[in-house]
C-alpha cells in the first residue's frame, strides 16, 4: 500500500543493533494539557553543565556530523530516491478518489501544492545499507519537535520496523530541490543531522508481533550538523507537541505535509479533519502517496512551524489511498515517549518484543507475588516506585520504575527455592530511613523483615520478627501503608485472615509488631474473598492512605480512612462480575505522573501485564499494556 509497508521490514535489524543508554535523572512528568495546549518538559537542574563532559559531548557530536557529512555529499543527496522505488524500479502515481467520494473542504481549505523552497522544520531521512552498497536512499517524512534538548524528531513507528541493517542514518530538514553551489544551500539548507542510534523511542505495543496502530509514532534524537548546531538552533523552534482529546479529533484547518516518493519537494495541504473509529484523525488531501509517512498534521502553521497534532500513520499505516491520510491520536502515549526522549531514558529498542524490558508473556505466567516500593537508589531520590516480583522458581526480581509509567531491566535480588515458600510480601519504610524494607510471611508462619533493600545491598540485612508458628499461617494478605494520623511513613500493617478477621498494626519496626487493633471481627464471610489488598493514594487531599481491594468476584473497591474504629467510605470502582475476576495479581505504586501511589499494575492469564495510571477513588483508569500476550 502507499504508506510504504516495505518499511515494516526495512529497519528491524538496524533497530536491534541499537545500544540502550543508561537512564538519566527522571523529570517531573507532564501530561497533555487542555485541547490545543502544549505540553513542555523541563530539563533537571544542573544537567549537562560539567565542563569536561561538555567537551567530550561536543567532540562526539562533531565526529558524528563529519561522518554523516562525508558520506552524504551533495551528489549523493541529489541522487537519493525512495527505498521502495529503488527496489522496484518503478514510480508511484496517485490514486483517485473512489466514485462518488468527495473531498471535505473548509473555508480554510488549501488544495495540495508543492513547496519548492522546502519547510524548515520538516524533512526526510537518508539511509544506506550496511552491506556497503553505494545506493543512497530517501525514506519517510519527519519533523522537528520543540524540546529542551533542541534535538528531537518525530515520525511514524512503521517507518522504523524491518529486517535490513542500515547505517549513515540521518535527518535532513528543509529538504528541497536545488544544487549546492556557492551562496546556495541546495538540498540540505540546514545541514545533515545524524540520528543517534541508541536514542529512538517506540512504544512497546507497536513493537509487538501484531503492532498496535494506536501508537504508530516514534521519537528520535539527532546529533549536531557539521557546524556544531543542534537541530533547533539551525532550523529555529520545532513544532509544538499538542494534545488531542478523543472528543476533539475533528478539527478545523489542519495542514498536512509530506514528501511523496520520487520527489525532493514537499507537498502541503490544509483541510478540516474528522474522527475515525474514535481513535484516529482523518484528513482528505490529494497526492499523498508513498514516502509521506511520518509527515506532520499541523495547526496554526505559519509556513515554518505549527502545533503538532499528529503524524501520517496509524490506521492502515496512514491510509490505503493517496487522497486520505490518518494519524494515531496524540494523547498521553506520545507524551510519554517525548518525556523519555527529553530525559534520555532507555529507549529499550528490541524490535518484535512487546514490553521488551519486562520480558515475555511466557515469563510472566510464572509470577506469583507482586509488591511495590522505593528500592532502587534512583527511585528513592526521585520519589517513585519500583516493582518486585516473586517467581515460581524462587527468584525475586526488582524492576526499577522509570518515572514515566515504564520499567527498566530487572535486577535479581535472590534466586533460591526457599523463596517459593514466600506466601505474602509487602513493602514499607519500617525502619524510618526513607529506604523501603520488605516484610515477608512464609508458609510456616515465619515473619521476616529485610531492611533497606536496594540494587546493591539486596537482601543482606534480615530480621526475624516471628519464628515458625500456627497463627501467621492463617494470614491471607498483608498491606503496608500510612493508615492513621496523617503520618509520612508507611509503617502500618493491615492483615486479613482466613476466618475473615482484619487487624491493623501501627508503627511496625525492626523490633516487631505493635498496637494490634481489630477492624473486622471473626467470623466474617466477606473478607476471605479479598484477593489483592494494597495501600494507595487515591485521594490527594488527605495524608492517610486508602485501601485498594480486588475481590474474587471481580468487584474492585477503595476504602477511605481504614484506621478509624469502623472502615470509612467505600468507593466501588468496578461491580461484581467485572473482567477483574480474571485477574491473577494486582498491586499499586507511583510509576509516573504526580508522585502519588495510585497507578495499578495487574497480571492476567496468559502472562499479560497491564498498568492503569492515575486511578482515583472515583474511577479505574484505562489500561496500558506492559507485556502483551
XYZ file of C-alpha atoms in Angstrom:
629
model
C 0.000 0.000 0.000
C 1.064 3.574 -0.455
C 2.285 4.180 3.100
C 5.476 2.164 2.487
C 4.576 -1.206 4.020
C 8.078 -2.236 2.943
C 9.387 -0.214 5.850
C 7.779 -2.656 8.250
C 10.549 -4.910 7.032
C 13.152 -2.237 6.396
C 14.836 -1.399 9.714
C 14.147 -4.253 12.159
C 17.696 -5.494 12.317
C 19.020 -1.939 12.361
C 16.925 -1.190 15.445
C 18.027 -4.460 17.057
C 21.634 -3.321 16.814
C 20.997 -0.177 18.826
C 22.571 0.119 22.271
C 20.388 1.098 25.249
C 21.670 4.085 27.173
C 21.701 4.447 30.930
C 18.728 6.335 32.362
C 19.135 9.958 33.254
C 17.577 11.687 36.222
C 13.808 11.383 35.980
C 11.914 14.510 35.098
C 8.760 15.817 36.682
C 6.318 14.186 34.252
C 3.997 16.399 32.279
C 0.885 15.198 30.547
C -1.158 16.556 27.736
C -2.955 19.708 28.666
C -6.170 21.294 27.544
C -7.221 20.947 23.911
C -4.694 22.741 21.773
C -2.405 23.393 24.721
C 1.254 22.465 24.522
C 2.938 20.124 26.964
C 6.509 21.085 27.727
C 9.158 19.325 29.798
C 11.883 20.901 31.914
C 15.489 19.703 31.991
C 16.680 18.802 35.527
C 18.687 21.499 37.248
C 22.405 21.198 36.620
C 22.077 18.661 33.830
C 24.836 18.873 31.245
C 26.884 21.645 32.878
C 30.038 19.669 33.657
C 32.852 21.331 31.547
C 34.745 18.087 30.863
C 31.544 16.310 29.890
C 30.569 19.164 27.580
C 33.926 18.973 25.784
C 33.522 15.212 25.317
C 29.960 15.587 24.058
C 30.962 18.352 21.634
C 33.801 16.223 20.247
C 31.466 13.253 19.839
C 28.852 15.370 18.061
C 31.442 16.834 15.729
C 32.740 13.371 14.845
C 29.245 12.091 14.090
C 28.456 15.140 11.987
C 31.673 14.807 9.985
C 30.983 11.147 9.334
C 27.441 11.906 8.115
C 28.610 14.844 6.010
C 31.466 12.825 4.452
C 29.042 10.230 3.187
C 26.099 12.470 2.348
C 27.766 14.666 -0.219
C 25.605 16.977 -2.329
C 25.875 14.473 -5.177
C 24.640 11.551 -3.046
C 21.823 13.624 -1.588
C 20.780 14.679 -5.074
C 20.762 11.042 -6.195
C 18.732 9.778 -3.238
C 15.483 8.047 -4.146
C 12.777 6.425 -2.017
C 13.759 2.938 -0.893
C 10.719 1.219 -2.385
C 11.265 2.916 -5.744
C 14.903 1.864 -5.742
C 13.794 -1.708 -5.080
C 11.008 -1.832 -7.619
C 12.456 0.437 -10.272
C 9.026 1.909 -10.760
C 7.203 5.095 -9.976
C 4.105 5.710 -7.938
C 1.129 7.529 -9.330
C -1.596 8.962 -7.126
C -4.804 7.002 -6.956
C -8.052 8.888 -7.431
C -10.970 9.065 -5.020
C -13.467 6.253 -5.317
C -16.566 7.032 -7.395
C -18.894 9.303 -5.502
C -16.325 10.135 -2.842
C -15.964 13.860 -2.356
C -13.177 15.602 -0.545
C -14.265 17.517 2.533
C -13.100 21.121 2.392
C -13.376 24.007 4.821
C -13.258 27.735 4.344
C -9.608 27.485 5.356
C -9.017 24.931 2.590
C -5.741 24.989 0.720
C -5.541 22.345 -2.035
C -2.407 20.247 -2.293
C 0.560 22.174 -3.658
C 4.310 21.792 -3.853
C 6.513 23.901 -1.586
C 9.601 24.412 -3.736
C 11.508 26.320 -1.069
C 11.087 23.499 1.473
C 9.898 23.861 5.071
C 12.493 24.461 7.774
C 11.185 22.065 10.451
C 10.158 19.242 8.103
C 12.399 16.897 6.135
C 13.293 13.325 5.241
C 15.573 10.543 6.433
C 18.536 9.345 4.384
C 19.990 5.850 4.832
C 22.203 3.289 3.100
C 22.637 -0.428 3.685
C 25.394 -1.688 5.985
C 26.451 -4.214 3.369
C 28.388 -1.366 1.760
C 26.082 -0.959 -1.198
C 26.517 2.515 -2.655
C 22.832 3.183 -3.296
C 21.689 6.126 -1.180
C 18.043 6.038 -0.176
C 15.445 8.537 0.963
C 12.567 7.365 3.114
C 9.729 8.738 5.192
C 8.933 12.256 6.304
C 9.765 13.595 9.762
C 9.581 16.880 11.638
C 11.447 18.676 14.389
C 9.723 18.758 17.790
C 10.240 21.633 20.219
C 12.113 20.344 23.279
C 14.678 21.437 25.868
C 17.262 19.239 24.126
C 16.703 21.024 20.774
C 17.404 17.675 19.094
C 14.149 15.713 18.782
C 12.391 14.498 15.642
C 9.089 12.641 15.301
C 7.982 10.222 12.576
C 5.799 7.114 12.169
C 6.827 3.977 14.056
C 6.115 1.842 10.988
C 8.984 3.665 9.252
C 11.419 2.057 11.696
C 10.491 -1.623 11.522
C 12.158 -4.007 9.132
C 14.678 -6.736 8.518
C 17.622 -4.893 6.950
C 20.515 -3.173 8.697
C 21.307 0.396 7.794
C 23.877 2.989 8.617
C 24.528 6.621 7.727
C 21.015 7.212 9.053
C 20.395 10.969 9.034
C 17.637 13.580 9.147
C 17.683 16.386 6.574
C 15.315 19.247 7.493
C 14.144 21.636 4.789
C 14.971 19.025 2.112
C 14.345 20.508 -1.347
C 15.369 20.624 -4.958
C 18.412 22.728 -5.742
C 22.096 22.172 -6.422
C 24.615 23.026 -3.719
C 26.534 25.907 -5.225
C 28.269 28.945 -3.806
C 25.756 31.041 -1.938
C 23.037 28.383 -2.290
C 22.371 25.758 0.382
C 20.832 23.249 -2.010
C 19.095 20.051 -0.907
C 20.274 20.308 2.709
C 19.901 24.005 3.552
C 20.336 23.437 7.300
C 22.803 20.573 7.155
C 22.664 16.848 7.809
C 21.771 15.660 11.349
C 22.849 12.077 12.173
C 20.265 10.019 14.062
C 21.552 8.843 17.438
C 21.363 5.078 17.033
C 20.733 4.392 20.726
C 18.089 7.087 21.075
C 14.972 6.016 19.226
C 11.767 5.685 21.233
C 8.927 3.450 20.028
C 6.015 2.275 22.173
C 6.424 -1.380 23.162
C 2.920 -2.103 21.890
C 3.983 -1.160 18.373
C 6.988 -3.473 18.599
C 4.674 -6.421 19.308
C 4.265 -9.176 16.733
C 0.968 -7.503 15.835
C 1.718 -3.768 16.012
C -0.848 -1.603 17.796
C -1.779 1.113 15.313
C -2.954 3.360 18.162
C 0.722 4.116 18.864
C 2.190 4.443 15.368
C 4.686 7.163 16.258
C 8.375 7.287 17.119
C 10.590 9.947 18.672
C 14.270 10.162 17.668
C 17.210 12.221 18.903
C 19.627 13.610 16.323
C 23.178 14.844 16.663
C 24.525 18.225 15.594
C 25.251 19.194 11.996
C 28.755 19.844 10.675
C 28.644 23.396 12.000
C 28.063 22.067 15.506
C 24.489 23.349 15.555
C 21.733 21.478 17.352
C 18.630 20.914 15.233
C 16.521 23.753 16.668
C 19.490 26.109 16.657
C 19.701 25.533 12.911
C 16.040 25.493 11.865
C 14.521 27.592 14.638
C 11.973 26.375 17.205
C 10.458 22.996 16.399
C 6.788 22.149 16.136
C 4.939 22.110 19.460
C 3.695 18.679 20.525
C -0.018 19.146 21.201
C -2.640 17.065 22.989
C -5.705 15.892 21.040
C -8.601 14.693 23.228
C -10.771 11.882 21.874
C -13.767 14.196 21.687
C -11.825 16.655 19.510
C -10.367 14.521 16.737
C -12.486 16.555 14.301
C -10.559 19.817 13.959
C -10.531 22.865 11.714
C -7.833 23.983 9.275
C -5.152 21.345 9.790
C -2.135 21.442 7.478
C -0.664 18.192 6.198
C 2.929 17.990 4.890
C 4.832 15.080 3.363
C 7.423 14.079 0.771
C 5.900 11.682 -1.792
C 8.062 9.093 -3.467
C 10.201 10.407 -6.286
C 10.068 13.997 -5.052
C 12.524 16.213 -3.220
C 9.790 18.798 -2.837
C 7.263 18.547 -0.005
C 3.526 18.651 -0.566
C 1.308 20.837 1.609
C -2.459 20.806 2.007
C -4.906 22.318 4.520
C -8.301 20.862 5.359
C -10.602 20.002 8.247
C -10.133 16.628 9.939
C -12.751 14.113 11.026
C -12.735 11.467 13.734
C -12.307 7.893 12.516
C -13.174 4.889 14.729
C -12.975 7.221 17.718
C -9.202 6.902 17.856
C -7.734 8.250 14.611
C -7.783 11.619 12.879
C -8.625 11.540 9.157
C -7.854 14.200 6.559
C -8.528 14.410 2.807
C -5.574 15.719 0.802
C -4.711 14.718 -2.779
C -1.414 13.185 -3.873
C -0.049 11.975 -0.527
C 1.451 8.731 -1.779
C 4.395 6.539 -0.742
C 7.018 8.414 1.232
C 4.730 10.755 3.141
C 4.508 8.506 6.219
C 5.604 10.411 9.312
C 4.608 13.757 7.832
C 3.060 16.163 10.348
C -0.530 17.281 10.967
C -0.114 20.947 11.968
C -2.427 23.578 13.378
C -1.637 27.306 13.338
C 1.013 26.617 10.696
C 2.952 29.758 9.729
C 4.988 28.306 6.883
C 7.829 27.103 9.096
C 6.227 25.513 12.157
C 2.947 24.960 13.987
C 1.220 22.938 16.682
C 1.863 19.249 16.023
C -1.391 17.283 16.399
C -0.439 14.101 14.542
C 1.811 12.375 12.015
C 0.805 10.334 8.962
C 0.405 6.779 10.227
C -1.932 4.784 12.435
C -4.864 3.248 10.572
C -3.519 1.083 7.719
C -0.096 2.705 8.297
C -1.567 6.059 7.306
C -4.230 5.042 4.796
C -4.917 2.941 1.721
C -5.463 5.791 -0.738
C -3.458 8.801 -1.819
C -6.359 11.142 -1.115
C -6.979 10.178 2.537
C -4.466 10.162 5.394
C -4.664 9.228 9.071
C -2.801 9.730 12.317
C -2.841 7.890 15.627
C -4.336 10.067 18.339
C -1.828 12.285 20.115
C -2.658 11.514 23.737
C -0.624 10.585 26.812
C 1.102 7.759 24.919
C 3.038 10.104 22.638
C 3.802 12.454 25.544
C 5.284 9.531 27.481
C 7.709 8.817 24.618
C 8.504 12.521 24.405
C 9.302 12.713 28.131
C 11.519 9.644 27.876
C 13.372 11.228 24.977
C 13.842 14.538 26.798
C 15.084 12.758 29.913
C 17.361 10.431 27.941
C 15.590 7.376 29.370
C 16.494 3.972 27.919
C 14.897 3.582 24.511
C 14.597 -0.189 25.009
C 14.618 -0.884 21.302
C 14.253 -4.628 20.940
C 12.095 -4.994 17.843
C 9.283 -7.522 17.939
C 9.352 -7.819 21.727
C 6.347 -6.178 23.330
C 7.331 -4.790 26.694
C 10.892 -5.876 25.971
C 12.344 -4.640 29.262
C 9.662 -6.582 31.143
C 10.254 -9.929 29.459
C 7.766 -12.062 27.578
C 4.232 -13.123 28.426
C 5.511 -16.668 28.855
C 7.844 -15.446 31.588
C 5.064 -13.611 33.412
C 2.911 -16.728 33.670
C 5.397 -17.697 36.389
C 4.858 -14.586 38.557
C 3.378 -15.495 41.943
C 3.609 -12.367 44.133
C 3.804 -8.635 43.310
C 4.624 -5.700 45.560
C 5.876 -2.140 45.115
C 8.059 0.348 46.949
C 11.040 2.705 46.634
C 14.040 0.369 46.421
C 16.391 1.445 43.649
C 18.699 4.329 44.596
C 17.317 6.497 41.777
C 13.739 5.730 42.847
C 14.400 6.795 46.428
C 15.885 10.045 45.109
C 13.015 10.684 42.689
C 10.211 9.514 44.985
C 8.924 6.921 42.525
C 8.043 3.252 42.834
C 9.667 0.043 41.664
C 8.079 -3.360 41.143
C 9.194 -6.523 42.961
C 8.167 -9.948 41.667
C 8.455 -13.368 43.290
C 8.594 -16.103 40.641
C 7.521 -19.750 40.783
C 11.134 -20.980 40.858
C 12.042 -18.912 43.928
C 13.674 -15.989 42.129
C 12.960 -12.469 43.401
C 13.339 -9.639 40.852
C 13.390 -5.857 41.109
C 12.111 -3.811 38.152
C 13.185 -0.156 38.633
C 10.467 2.334 37.713
C 11.468 4.983 35.164
C 9.045 7.639 36.434
C 7.094 7.727 33.168
C 4.903 4.642 33.580
C 7.609 2.204 32.492
C 10.306 -0.014 33.950
C 13.985 -0.686 33.445
C 15.731 -4.025 33.146
C 15.102 -6.393 36.046
C 17.668 -6.900 38.816
C 17.872 -10.291 40.515
C 17.668 -9.930 44.294
C 17.832 -13.651 45.052
C 17.259 -16.991 43.363
C 16.614 -19.665 45.950
C 13.964 -22.396 46.007
C 13.327 -21.470 49.636
C 11.627 -18.319 48.331
C 8.926 -20.500 46.791
C 7.570 -20.534 50.347
C 7.220 -16.715 50.475
C 3.418 -16.630 50.637
C 2.858 -12.887 51.120
C 5.164 -9.897 50.634
C 4.591 -6.218 51.309
C 6.880 -3.182 51.389
C 7.133 -0.161 53.666
C 9.514 2.180 55.428
C 9.523 0.259 58.695
C 12.975 1.406 59.798
C 12.412 5.100 59.098
C 15.311 5.954 56.794
C 13.355 6.579 53.545
C 14.616 3.282 52.064
C 11.917 0.666 51.751
C 12.028 -2.655 53.566
C 10.410 -5.952 52.593
C 8.157 -7.813 55.013
C 7.700 -11.491 54.125
C 5.222 -14.007 55.544
C 6.335 -17.572 54.917
C 4.133 -20.647 54.585
C 5.299 -21.894 58.014
C 4.162 -18.692 59.731
C 7.566 -17.005 59.968
C 7.652 -13.231 59.553
C 10.900 -11.754 58.201
C 11.896 -8.107 57.703
C 14.550 -7.328 55.072
C 15.912 -3.860 55.792
C 16.840 -1.230 53.203
C 16.520 -3.384 50.098
C 18.162 -1.868 47.020
C 20.032 -2.869 43.859
C 23.352 -3.146 45.741
C 22.681 -4.479 49.232
C 19.714 -6.572 48.037
C 18.505 -8.828 50.901
C 21.635 -8.688 53.048
C 20.083 -7.269 56.258
C 17.466 -9.635 57.711
C 15.488 -9.551 60.950
C 13.271 -12.453 62.073
C 10.188 -10.866 63.625
C 8.399 -14.155 64.224
C 9.650 -17.729 64.203
C 7.520 -20.550 62.690
C 4.052 -20.526 64.259
C 0.480 -21.654 63.645
C -1.130 -18.206 63.932
C 0.515 -16.470 60.968
C -0.035 -19.415 58.646
C -3.618 -18.098 58.578
C -2.666 -14.602 57.369
C -4.120 -14.226 53.878
C -2.900 -10.781 52.791
C -0.636 -8.041 54.164
C -0.660 -4.377 53.158
C 1.829 -1.831 54.500
C 0.849 1.840 54.388
C 0.062 5.076 56.201
C -3.253 4.174 57.777
C -3.665 6.605 60.667
C -2.795 10.052 61.936
C -1.550 11.563 58.686
C 1.956 10.140 59.166
C 4.578 10.319 56.460
C 5.999 6.815 56.972
C 4.476 3.657 55.538
C 4.937 1.612 58.709
C 1.384 0.457 59.489
C 0.398 -3.072 58.567
C -3.086 -4.300 57.713
C -3.601 -8.072 57.719
C -6.579 -10.142 56.563
C -7.011 -13.634 57.997
C -8.588 -16.822 56.669
C -11.535 -16.532 59.098
C -12.405 -13.040 57.855
C -10.782 -11.090 60.673
C -8.987 -7.870 59.694
C -6.348 -6.378 62.014
C -4.196 -3.249 61.934
C -0.716 -2.993 63.466
C 0.601 0.548 63.941
C 4.244 1.640 63.781
C 5.810 -1.673 62.783
C 9.629 -1.559 63.038
C 12.691 -3.721 63.486
C 11.530 -4.605 66.990
C 8.348 -6.225 65.746
C 4.572 -5.651 65.533
C 2.875 -3.155 67.829
C -0.572 -1.885 68.835
C -2.786 -4.521 67.225
C -6.334 -3.322 66.602
C -9.220 -5.379 65.293
C -11.024 -3.745 62.355
C -13.315 -6.661 61.429
C -14.286 -9.352 63.935
C -14.299 -13.040 63.005
C -16.031 -14.968 61.732
C -16.706 -12.783 58.690
C -17.911 -14.076 55.336
C -16.799 -11.098 53.233
C -13.057 -10.631 53.760
C -11.991 -14.208 52.939
C -12.868 -13.193 49.367
C -10.277 -10.377 49.273
C -7.611 -11.379 46.757
C -5.366 -8.304 46.495
C -5.192 -5.776 49.336
C -2.833 -2.822 48.773
C -2.334 0.703 50.109
C -2.742 3.605 47.698
C -3.133 7.375 47.425
C -6.399 7.700 45.555
C -7.447 10.990 47.182
C -4.725 13.684 47.047
C -6.362 15.855 49.712
C -5.563 13.515 52.619
C -2.309 12.401 54.204
C -3.526 8.947 55.154
C -3.602 6.219 52.555
C -6.611 4.379 51.215
C -7.000 0.655 50.715
C -7.391 -0.948 47.283
C -9.134 -4.332 47.300
C -9.757 -6.730 44.438
C -12.393 -9.313 45.310
C -12.753 -12.862 43.981
C -15.992 -11.993 42.131
C -14.368 -9.154 40.147
C -15.522 -6.252 42.310
C -12.846 -3.593 42.859
C -13.194 -1.183 45.770
C -11.276 1.585 47.513
C -11.748 2.260 51.236
C -11.044 5.596 52.892
C -9.820 6.080 56.449
C -9.368 2.437 57.389
C -7.615 3.441 60.617
C -10.934 4.561 62.098
C -12.898 2.398 64.500
C -15.056 1.342 61.571
C -13.979 1.243 57.926
C -14.532 4.598 56.224
C -16.305 5.314 52.977
C -16.294 2.573 50.353
C -15.902 3.515 46.687
C -16.802 0.837 44.156
C -14.600 1.195 41.074
C -15.929 -1.939 39.379
C -19.010 -4.005 40.170
C -19.042 -7.748 40.741
C -18.582 -9.954 37.684
C -16.276 -7.401 36.058
C -13.330 -8.643 33.947
C -11.160 -8.199 37.036
C -12.383 -11.521 38.399
C -9.996 -12.999 35.830
C -7.014 -11.040 37.162
C -4.331 -13.049 38.943
C -2.411 -10.401 40.876
C -2.605 -6.643 41.406
C -0.551 -4.017 43.198
C -0.340 -0.218 43.420
C 2.632 2.141 43.044
C 3.779 5.615 41.979
C 5.060 4.895 38.478
C 4.504 8.246 36.764
C 2.590 11.497 36.717
C 2.253 13.031 40.172
C 4.330 11.110 42.723
C 1.203 9.514 44.138
C 0.737 5.825 44.790
C -2.273 5.427 42.505
C -1.006 3.525 39.450
C -2.266 -0.065 39.300
C -0.294 -2.977 37.870
C -2.263 -6.149 37.136
C -1.284 -9.612 35.921
C -3.711 -11.572 33.756
C -3.984 -15.155 32.471
C -1.506 -15.866 29.701
C 1.122 -13.516 31.133
C -0.410 -10.212 30.062
C 0.723 -7.345 32.307
C -1.150 -4.026 32.370
C -0.774 -0.649 34.043
C -3.682 1.649 34.945
C -2.197 5.107 35.603
C -3.583 7.789 37.907
C -6.528 5.834 39.292
C -8.776 7.747 41.677
C -11.379 6.772 44.240
C -13.961 7.600 41.573
C -12.671 5.714 38.543
C -10.311 2.988 37.397
C -8.011 4.306 34.670
C -7.824 2.691 31.231
C -5.136 0.070 30.840
C -1.765 0.327 29.177
C -0.174 -2.938 28.148
C 3.296 -3.501 29.611
C 3.577 -7.096 28.400
C 1.212 -8.333 25.725
C 0.038 -11.895 25.348
